[in-house]
Coordinates of C-alpha atoms in Angstrom, one line a residue:
Chain A
M3 CA 136.6 129.3 23.9
S4 CA 139.5 127.0 24.4
I5 CA 138.7 124.5 27.1
R6 CA 139.1 120.8 27.1
W7 CA 136.4 118.6 28.6
T8 CA 138.1 116.0 30.7
R9 CA 135.3 114.8 33.0
K10 CA 133.8 111.4 32.8
D11 CA 131.2 112.2 35.4
L12 CA 128.8 115.1 36.1
L13 CA 128.2 115.1 39.8
G14 CA 127.4 118.7 40.5
L15 CA 127.8 122.3 39.2
R16 CA 129.8 123.3 42.3
E17 CA 133.0 121.7 41.0
L18 CA 132.6 123.0 37.4
S19 CA 134.4 126.2 36.3
A20 CA 132.5 129.0 34.6
D21 CA 134.2 128.1 31.4
E22 CA 133.2 124.4 31.7
I23 CA 129.5 125.5 32.3
L24 CA 129.6 127.7 29.2
F25 CA 131.2 124.9 27.2
V26 CA 128.3 122.6 28.0
L27 CA 125.8 125.3 27.1
E28 CA 127.6 125.9 23.7
T29 CA 127.7 122.1 23.0
A30 CA 123.9 122.1 23.8
D31 CA 123.3 124.7 21.1
A32 CA 124.5 122.2 18.5
F33 CA 122.4 119.3 20.0
K34 CA 119.3 121.5 20.3
Q35 CA 119.4 121.8 16.5
V36 CA 119.3 118.0 16.1
G37 CA 115.7 118.1 17.3
T38 CA 114.7 120.2 14.3
R39 CA 116.2 117.8 11.7
E40 CA 114.2 115.4 9.5
V41 CA 116.1 112.6 11.2
K42 CA 116.3 113.5 14.9
K43 CA 119.1 111.1 15.7
V44 CA 122.9 111.2 15.4
P45 CA 125.3 108.3 15.8
A46 CA 127.5 110.1 18.4
L47 CA 127.1 107.4 21.2
R48 CA 126.4 104.4 18.9
G49 CA 127.3 101.2 20.6
K50 CA 127.3 102.7 24.1
T51 CA 125.0 101.4 26.8
L52 CA 123.3 103.8 29.2
V53 CA 121.5 102.7 32.3
N54 CA 118.9 105.1 33.8
F55 CA 119.0 104.0 37.4
F56 CA 116.2 105.9 39.3
V57 CA 116.1 104.8 42.9
E58 CA 113.8 107.7 43.6
P59 CA 110.8 108.1 41.4
S60 CA 110.9 110.5 38.5
T61 CA 109.1 110.7 35.2
R62 CA 110.2 113.8 33.5
T63 CA 113.9 113.7 34.2
R64 CA 114.1 110.0 33.3
T65 CA 112.2 110.5 30.1
S66 CA 114.4 113.4 29.2
F67 CA 117.6 111.4 29.7
E68 CA 116.1 108.4 27.9
L69 CA 115.1 110.5 24.8
A70 CA 118.5 112.3 24.9
A71 CA 120.2 108.9 24.8
F72 CA 118.0 107.7 22.0
R73 CA 118.8 110.8 19.9
L74 CA 122.5 110.0 20.4
S75 CA 122.0 106.3 19.3
A76 CA 122.9 104.8 22.7
D77 CA 121.1 101.7 24.0
V78 CA 119.1 102.4 27.1
I79 CA 118.0 100.3 30.1
N80 CA 115.6 101.8 32.7
M81 CA 115.8 100.6 36.3
S82 CA 113.9 101.7 39.3
A83 CA 114.2 100.8 42.9
T84 CA 111.5 98.2 42.5
T85 CA 113.0 96.6 39.4
S86 CA 116.5 96.5 40.8
S87 CA 117.7 94.1 43.5
L88 CA 117.9 97.0 46.1
T89 CA 114.5 95.7 47.5
K90 CA 116.1 92.3 47.9
G91 CA 118.8 93.8 50.2
E92 CA 121.6 94.4 47.6
T93 CA 123.7 97.4 48.4
L94 CA 123.9 100.3 46.0
K95 CA 127.5 99.5 45.3
D96 CA 126.8 95.9 44.5
T97 CA 124.0 96.9 42.1
A98 CA 126.3 99.3 40.4
R99 CA 129.1 96.7 40.1
N100 CA 126.6 94.3 38.5
L101 CA 125.6 97.0 36.0
E102 CA 129.3 97.5 35.3
A103 CA 129.8 93.7 34.7
L104 CA 127.3 94.1 31.9
H105 CA 129.6 96.7 30.3
T106 CA 127.5 99.7 31.0
D107 CA 129.2 102.9 29.7
I108 CA 127.0 105.6 31.3
L109 CA 125.0 105.4 34.5
V110 CA 122.4 108.1 35.1
L111 CA 121.6 108.0 38.8
R112 CA 118.7 109.5 40.8
H113 CA 118.9 108.8 44.5
S114 CA 117.4 110.1 47.7
S115 CA 120.8 110.3 49.4
A116 CA 123.1 113.3 48.9
G117 CA 126.5 112.1 47.6
A118 CA 125.2 108.8 46.1
A119 CA 126.4 109.7 42.6
Q120 CA 129.9 110.6 43.8
F121 CA 130.0 107.4 45.9
L122 CA 129.5 105.4 42.7
A123 CA 131.7 107.6 40.5
E124 CA 134.6 106.8 42.7
R125 CA 134.0 103.1 42.5
I126 CA 133.1 102.3 38.9
R127 CA 134.6 102.9 35.5
A128 CA 131.4 104.0 33.8
S129 CA 130.5 107.6 33.5
V130 CA 128.2 108.7 36.3
I131 CA 125.6 111.4 35.7
N132 CA 123.9 112.8 38.7
A133 CA 120.2 113.1 38.0
G134 CA 119.4 114.4 41.5
D135 CA 120.9 113.2 44.8
G136 CA 118.9 114.0 47.9
A137 CA 118.9 117.8 48.6
H138 CA 122.4 118.1 47.2
E139 CA 122.5 118.8 43.4
H140 CA 120.6 118.3 40.2
P141 CA 123.2 119.6 37.8
T142 CA 121.3 119.0 34.5
Q143 CA 118.4 121.0 35.8
G144 CA 120.7 123.8 36.8
L145 CA 122.3 123.7 33.3
L146 CA 119.0 123.7 31.5
D147 CA 117.8 126.7 33.6
L148 CA 121.0 128.6 32.7
Y149 CA 120.6 127.6 29.1
T150 CA 117.1 129.0 29.0
I151 CA 118.2 132.2 30.6
R152 CA 121.1 132.6 28.3
E153 CA 118.9 132.0 25.2
H154 CA 116.7 134.9 26.2
R155 CA 119.2 137.3 27.8
G156 CA 122.5 136.4 26.2
K157 CA 124.5 136.3 29.4
M158 CA 124.1 135.7 33.1
A159 CA 126.4 138.5 34.4
G160 CA 124.4 141.3 36.1
L161 CA 121.1 139.6 36.0
H162 CA 119.0 139.4 39.2
V163 CA 117.6 135.8 39.6
V164 CA 115.0 135.2 42.3
I165 CA 114.5 131.7 43.4
V166 CA 111.3 131.1 45.4
G167 CA 110.1 128.2 47.6
D168 CA 111.4 125.2 49.4
I169 CA 115.1 126.1 49.2
L170 CA 116.2 124.0 52.2
F171 CA 115.3 120.7 50.5
S172 CA 115.9 121.8 46.9
R173 CA 118.8 120.3 44.9
V174 CA 117.5 122.4 42.0
A175 CA 118.1 125.6 44.0
R176 CA 121.6 124.5 45.0
S177 CA 122.7 123.7 41.5
N178 CA 121.3 127.0 40.3
I179 CA 123.0 128.9 43.0
F180 CA 126.4 127.4 42.3
A181 CA 126.2 128.0 38.6
L182 CA 124.5 131.4 38.6
T183 CA 127.0 132.9 41.0
K184 CA 129.9 131.6 39.1
L185 CA 128.6 133.3 36.0
G186 CA 128.1 136.6 37.7
A187 CA 124.4 136.7 38.3
R188 CA 122.9 138.1 41.5
V189 CA 120.7 135.6 43.3
T190 CA 118.0 136.2 45.9
L191 CA 116.3 133.3 47.7
V192 CA 112.8 133.9 48.9
G193 CA 110.5 131.7 51.0
P194 CA 109.3 131.0 54.6
R195 CA 112.0 131.3 57.2
T196 CA 111.8 127.6 57.9
L197 CA 112.7 126.8 54.3
V198 CA 115.2 129.5 53.6
P199 CA 117.9 129.5 56.4
R200 CA 120.2 132.5 56.6
A201 CA 123.1 130.1 56.3
F202 CA 122.6 130.2 52.5
E203 CA 124.1 133.7 52.5
Q204 CA 127.5 132.0 52.8
L205 CA 127.0 130.8 49.2
G206 CA 127.1 134.4 48.0
V207 CA 123.4 135.0 47.7
Q208 CA 120.8 137.3 49.4
V209 CA 117.9 136.0 51.4
S210 CA 114.5 137.6 51.7
Y211 CA 111.3 136.6 53.3
R212 CA 109.1 139.0 51.4
L213 CA 108.5 138.2 47.7
D214 CA 106.6 141.5 47.3
E215 CA 109.8 143.4 48.0
V216 CA 112.0 141.7 45.4
L217 CA 109.4 141.2 42.6
A218 CA 109.9 144.4 40.7
D219 CA 113.7 144.1 40.5
A220 CA 113.8 140.5 39.2
D221 CA 115.1 139.6 35.7
V222 CA 114.3 136.0 36.3
I223 CA 111.9 134.4 38.8
N224 CA 112.3 130.6 39.3
L225 CA 109.5 129.0 41.3
L226 CA 110.2 125.7 43.0
R227 CA 107.5 123.2 43.5
I228 CA 105.9 122.8 46.9
Q229 CA 106.4 119.1 47.4
H230 CA 103.1 117.9 49.0
E231 CA 104.2 114.3 48.9
R232 CA 107.1 114.9 51.2
Q233 CA 104.9 116.1 54.0
R234 CA 106.8 119.3 54.5
K235 CA 103.7 121.0 55.9
E236 CA 105.3 121.3 59.3
Y237 CA 107.5 124.0 57.7
F238 CA 104.6 126.3 57.0
P239 CA 101.0 126.5 58.4
S240 CA 99.1 125.8 55.2
I241 CA 99.2 125.7 51.4
G242 CA 96.8 128.6 51.4
E243 CA 99.1 130.7 53.5
Y244 CA 102.1 129.8 51.3
T245 CA 100.2 130.9 48.2
S246 CA 99.2 134.2 49.8
L247 CA 102.7 135.0 50.8
F248 CA 104.9 133.3 48.1
G249 CA 102.7 132.3 45.2
L250 CA 103.2 134.1 41.9
T251 CA 99.6 135.2 41.6
N252 CA 98.2 137.3 38.7
A253 CA 98.4 140.4 41.0
R254 CA 102.1 139.8 41.7
A255 CA 102.9 139.0 38.1
A256 CA 101.5 142.4 37.1
R257 CA 104.4 144.0 39.0
L258 CA 107.2 142.0 37.3
K259 CA 109.3 143.7 34.7
P260 CA 107.8 143.2 31.2
D261 CA 110.8 141.0 30.2
C262 CA 111.2 139.1 33.4
L263 CA 111.4 135.3 32.7
V264 CA 109.1 133.1 34.7
M265 CA 110.6 129.6 35.3
H266 CA 109.6 126.4 37.0
P267 CA 111.3 123.0 37.0
G268 CA 107.9 121.3 36.9
P269 CA 105.6 119.7 37.5
I270 CA 103.7 122.8 38.4
N271 CA 101.0 123.1 41.0
R272 CA 98.6 125.5 39.4
G273 CA 97.1 127.8 42.0
V274 CA 99.8 127.0 44.6
E275 CA 103.2 128.4 43.7
I276 CA 101.9 129.9 40.4
D277 CA 98.6 131.0 39.0
S278 CA 97.4 129.3 35.8
E279 CA 97.4 132.6 33.8
V280 CA 101.0 133.3 34.8
A281 CA 102.1 129.7 34.0
D282 CA 100.6 130.0 30.5
G283 CA 101.4 133.7 30.1
S284 CA 103.9 135.5 27.8
R285 CA 106.7 135.7 30.3
S286 CA 106.6 131.9 31.1
V287 CA 109.4 129.8 29.6
I288 CA 108.4 126.7 31.5
L289 CA 107.9 124.5 28.4
E290 CA 111.1 125.9 26.8
Q291 CA 112.9 124.6 29.8
V292 CA 111.6 121.1 29.0
T293 CA 112.9 121.4 25.3
N294 CA 116.2 122.8 26.4
G295 CA 116.6 120.0 29.1
L296 CA 116.8 117.5 26.2
A297 CA 119.5 119.5 24.4
V298 CA 121.5 120.0 27.6
R299 CA 121.3 116.3 28.6
M300 CA 122.4 115.3 25.1
A301 CA 125.4 117.6 25.5
V302 CA 126.2 116.1 28.9
L303 CA 125.9 112.5 27.8
Y304 CA 128.0 113.3 24.7
L305 CA 130.7 115.0 26.7
C306 CA 131.0 112.6 29.6
G307 CA 130.2 109.5 27.7
G308 CA 132.3 110.4 24.6
I309 CA 135.7 110.8 26.1
A310 CA 138.1 107.9 26.2
T311 CA 138.2 106.3 29.6
Chain B
M20 CA 141.3 118.0 11.1
S21 CA 143.3 118.3 14.2
N22 CA 146.3 116.6 12.6
Q23 CA 146.7 119.7 10.4
T24 CA 146.4 122.3 13.1
K25 CA 149.4 121.5 15.2
K26 CA 152.0 124.2 15.2
S27 CA 155.6 123.2 14.8
G28 CA 159.0 124.7 14.6
A29 CA 159.7 126.5 11.3
D30 CA 162.7 124.2 10.7
H31 CA 160.6 121.3 9.5
R32 CA 158.1 123.3 7.5
S33 CA 158.2 123.6 3.8
V34 CA 155.9 125.9 1.8
V35 CA 153.6 124.3 -0.6
M36 CA 151.3 127.2 -1.5
D37 CA 151.5 130.9 -0.8
A38 CA 148.6 133.3 -0.6
P39 CA 148.4 134.0 -4.4
A40 CA 148.6 130.3 -5.1
I41 CA 145.6 129.7 -2.8
D42 CA 143.7 132.5 -4.5
R43 CA 144.3 131.0 -7.9
A44 CA 143.4 127.5 -6.8
L45 CA 140.1 128.6 -5.2
R46 CA 139.3 130.7 -8.4
R47 CA 139.8 127.7 -10.6
L48 CA 137.7 125.6 -8.2
A49 CA 134.9 128.1 -8.5
H50 CA 135.1 128.0 -12.3
E51 CA 135.0 124.2 -12.3
I52 CA 131.9 124.2 -10.0
I53 CA 130.2 126.7 -12.4
E54 CA 131.0 124.6 -15.4
A55 CA 129.7 121.4 -13.8
N56 CA 126.5 122.9 -12.4
P57 CA 124.5 124.7 -15.1
D58 CA 121.8 125.6 -12.6
L59 CA 123.8 127.2 -9.7
R60 CA 120.5 128.0 -7.8
T61 CA 120.4 124.3 -6.8
V62 CA 124.0 124.4 -5.4
V63 CA 124.8 124.6 -1.7
L64 CA 128.4 125.0 -0.7
A65 CA 128.5 123.3 2.7
G66 CA 131.8 123.9 4.6
I67 CA 133.2 121.7 7.4
P68 CA 134.2 123.9 10.3
S69 CA 136.3 125.8 10.6
R70 CA 138.6 126.2 7.6
G71 CA 136.2 124.3 5.2
N72 CA 133.7 126.9 6.1
D73 CA 136.1 129.7 5.3
I74 CA 136.9 128.1 1.9
A75 CA 133.2 127.7 1.1
Q76 CA 132.7 131.4 1.7
R77 CA 135.6 132.3 -0.5
V78 CA 134.5 130.0 -3.3
A79 CA 130.9 131.3 -3.0
A80 CA 132.2 134.9 -3.3
E81 CA 134.2 134.0 -6.3
I82 CA 131.2 132.3 -8.0
S83 CA 129.0 135.3 -7.4
A84 CA 131.7 137.7 -8.7
V85 CA 131.8 135.7 -11.9
Q86 CA 128.1 134.9 -12.4
G87 CA 126.6 137.9 -10.7
S88 CA 124.3 135.8 -8.6
L89 CA 124.5 134.5 -5.1
V90 CA 125.1 130.8 -4.3
D91 CA 123.8 129.3 -1.1
T92 CA 126.3 128.3 1.6
G93 CA 126.0 126.2 4.7
I94 CA 127.9 124.6 7.6
I95 CA 128.1 120.8 8.3
D96 CA 129.0 119.7 11.8
V97 CA 130.7 116.4 11.7
A98 CA 131.7 116.0 15.3
M99 CA 128.5 114.2 16.3
H100 CA 128.7 111.9 13.3
R101 CA 132.2 110.7 13.7
D102 CA 133.0 107.0 14.3
D103 CA 135.8 107.5 16.8
V104 CA 133.9 108.9 19.8
G105 CA 135.1 107.2 22.9
T106 CA 138.6 106.6 21.5
R107 CA 139.9 110.2 21.7
A108 CA 141.2 111.8 24.8
E109 CA 139.9 115.1 23.6
L110 CA 136.5 115.5 22.0
P111 CA 136.0 117.7 18.9
V112 CA 134.0 120.8 19.6
V113 CA 130.4 120.3 18.4
R114 CA 128.7 123.0 16.4
A115 CA 125.3 123.4 14.9
T116 CA 124.8 122.4 11.3
K117 CA 123.3 125.0 9.0
L118 CA 121.7 123.8 5.8
P119 CA 118.8 125.1 3.7
H120 CA 115.4 124.0 5.0
S121 CA 114.8 121.6 2.1
L122 CA 117.5 119.6 0.3
E123 CA 115.1 118.2 -2.2
G124 CA 116.6 118.6 -5.7
R125 CA 119.7 120.3 -4.4
T126 CA 123.4 119.7 -5.1
V127 CA 125.3 119.8 -1.8
I128 CA 129.0 120.4 -2.3
I129 CA 131.0 119.4 0.8
V130 CA 133.9 121.8 1.2
D131 CA 137.0 121.1 3.3
D132 CA 140.6 122.2 3.5
V133 CA 142.5 118.9 3.4
L134 CA 141.2 115.5 2.2
Y135 CA 143.1 112.7 3.9
T136 CA 141.6 109.4 5.2
G137 CA 138.0 110.4 4.0
R138 CA 136.5 109.6 7.4
T139 CA 135.5 113.3 7.9
V140 CA 133.8 113.3 4.5
R141 CA 131.9 110.1 5.3
A142 CA 130.7 111.7 8.6
A143 CA 129.6 114.8 6.6
M144 CA 127.6 112.7 4.2
D145 CA 125.9 111.0 7.1
A146 CA 125.1 114.4 8.6
I147 CA 123.6 115.7 5.3
S148 CA 121.4 112.6 5.0
S149 CA 119.8 113.3 8.4
F150 CA 118.6 116.6 7.0
G151 CA 117.0 115.1 3.9
R152 CA 117.8 113.6 0.5
P153 CA 119.7 115.9 -1.9
A154 CA 119.8 115.2 -5.6
R155 CA 123.5 114.7 -5.4
I156 CA 126.5 115.3 -3.0
Q157 CA 129.9 116.4 -4.3
L158 CA 133.2 117.1 -2.7
A159 CA 135.5 120.1 -3.1
V160 CA 138.9 120.3 -1.3
L161 CA 141.8 122.7 -1.3
I162 CA 144.4 119.9 -0.8
D163 CA 144.2 116.2 -1.6
R164 CA 147.0 114.6 0.3
G165 CA 146.1 110.9 -0.5
H166 CA 146.1 108.0 2.0
R167 CA 142.3 107.3 1.7
E168 CA 140.9 104.7 4.1
L169 CA 137.4 104.8 2.5
P170 CA 136.2 104.7 -1.2
I171 CA 135.8 108.5 -1.4
R172 CA 137.2 110.8 -4.1
P173 CA 136.9 114.5 -4.6
D174 CA 135.1 116.2 -7.5
Y175 CA 137.0 119.4 -7.3
V176 CA 140.7 119.7 -6.1
G177 CA 142.7 122.8 -5.5
K178 CA 146.0 120.9 -5.4
N179 CA 147.1 117.2 -5.3
L180 CA 149.8 117.0 -2.8
P181 CA 151.7 113.7 -2.4
T182 CA 152.6 113.2 1.3
S183 CA 153.8 110.5 3.6
P184 CA 151.5 109.5 6.5
N185 CA 154.0 110.8 9.1
E186 CA 153.9 114.3 7.6
K187 CA 151.3 116.9 8.6
V188 CA 149.7 119.4 6.2
Q189 CA 149.0 122.8 7.7
V190 CA 146.6 125.2 6.1
R191 CA 146.2 128.9 7.1
L192 CA 143.7 131.1 5.4
G193 CA 144.7 134.5 6.9
D194 CA 142.2 134.6 9.7
G195 CA 143.2 137.6 11.8
D196 CA 146.8 138.5 11.4
E197 CA 148.2 135.1 10.6
E198 CA 150.0 134.6 7.2
Q199 CA 148.2 132.6 4.5
G200 CA 149.7 129.5 3.1
V201 CA 149.9 125.7 2.9
W202 CA 152.9 123.9 4.5
I203 CA 154.1 120.3 4.9
I204 CA 155.5 119.7 8.3
K205 CA 157.9 116.7 8.8
D206 CA 157.9 115.0 12.2

């Protein structure tokens, strides 16, 4: 493949070409192998400073970025909404400019507002990596999902990927949809009508309200977490009803193809969107997603943080 | 490595080695490695992608043809060990390194096409040390063009080629339908 990586920022997968997505995945192959070495660290970003700026709480994504940065020898500062001056009334832009005044090279941003990463990328010289912005995109999650599918199935073209759950508010779903359709996969979104509007069909995907009808034809089933903490209960009557209609129960899992991959961005709610036996079963690649997330984030930090700015 | 890959008009190219000359040089290199390493089972020929890797494969084939036993080969990625990340407009493609599981007691011979500043070799040595501690590391190159910027010297050399820094050395090893040879290109 002969493409040149020229982006200092990773804001979303919508603006990447299919070749760029594949280039990141191939670069991640090399970085995945670093984790198996005796010394799990390379000097690729030595002397660079990375700020993990998580205005919205997150443990796994922040930890994954932090470890990825350590393995590339970058220096890391973690900031949350409470440890930043945002609570003192400082604007996002001013906070970012202060970070820039400290010669930050890479800014990893998690924010509750869609477009926050782009807003900063247009205003500061540092590389900006979107670690989730509102319900917009979560590009590294999309990339690690694709990496995991590619590792098992070789390619995306022709695969039928079913994404189940809270699609309306899911940045994971959007990043997956943009990337999967670019690489030729067929995508079906499943969930309650309130959380899966027909408008999504404009993105080139199918919409279904019956998981039982699409189960047997899925090559990949990606279950999104039902986010209790965001009080989305007004969108469906009860957790119990959600599970009975859209949960991947043992009975439903028995009807999946033998080689269907079961994915989940985590953290999983056992007994809600997925039964314990299925989460721990032979088709589950949930923990592989975590391992691959580290490799993909190393690749993204290396590519965006490594080019001359 | 990228400074050797640039294609240029034939006007400024002069041939330094043709295909038979490359064959002879690699054969001699193989014999020198055999002579210097009584126990070839400890040797790993580790090529730097992409042409160093091709050369490592050819030397390994030559050694096994002469000795009748196989010699281990590997690949060393240097991209993530370079010291110039952040200063280049275009990043080198990163590949996975493939080395034997344990390097304990092994002799790792780094193989590359052209030795120039020595910075790639330094990066390769760093990469190897993150996999373990081999008994020794040696260096085999097809061309030594001089102009070292680090205290590094090769153990096995196909050809010493005096150059000026504004010249480029192009190596082609007959991958696909391209012709084999080594050329000096003047700017």
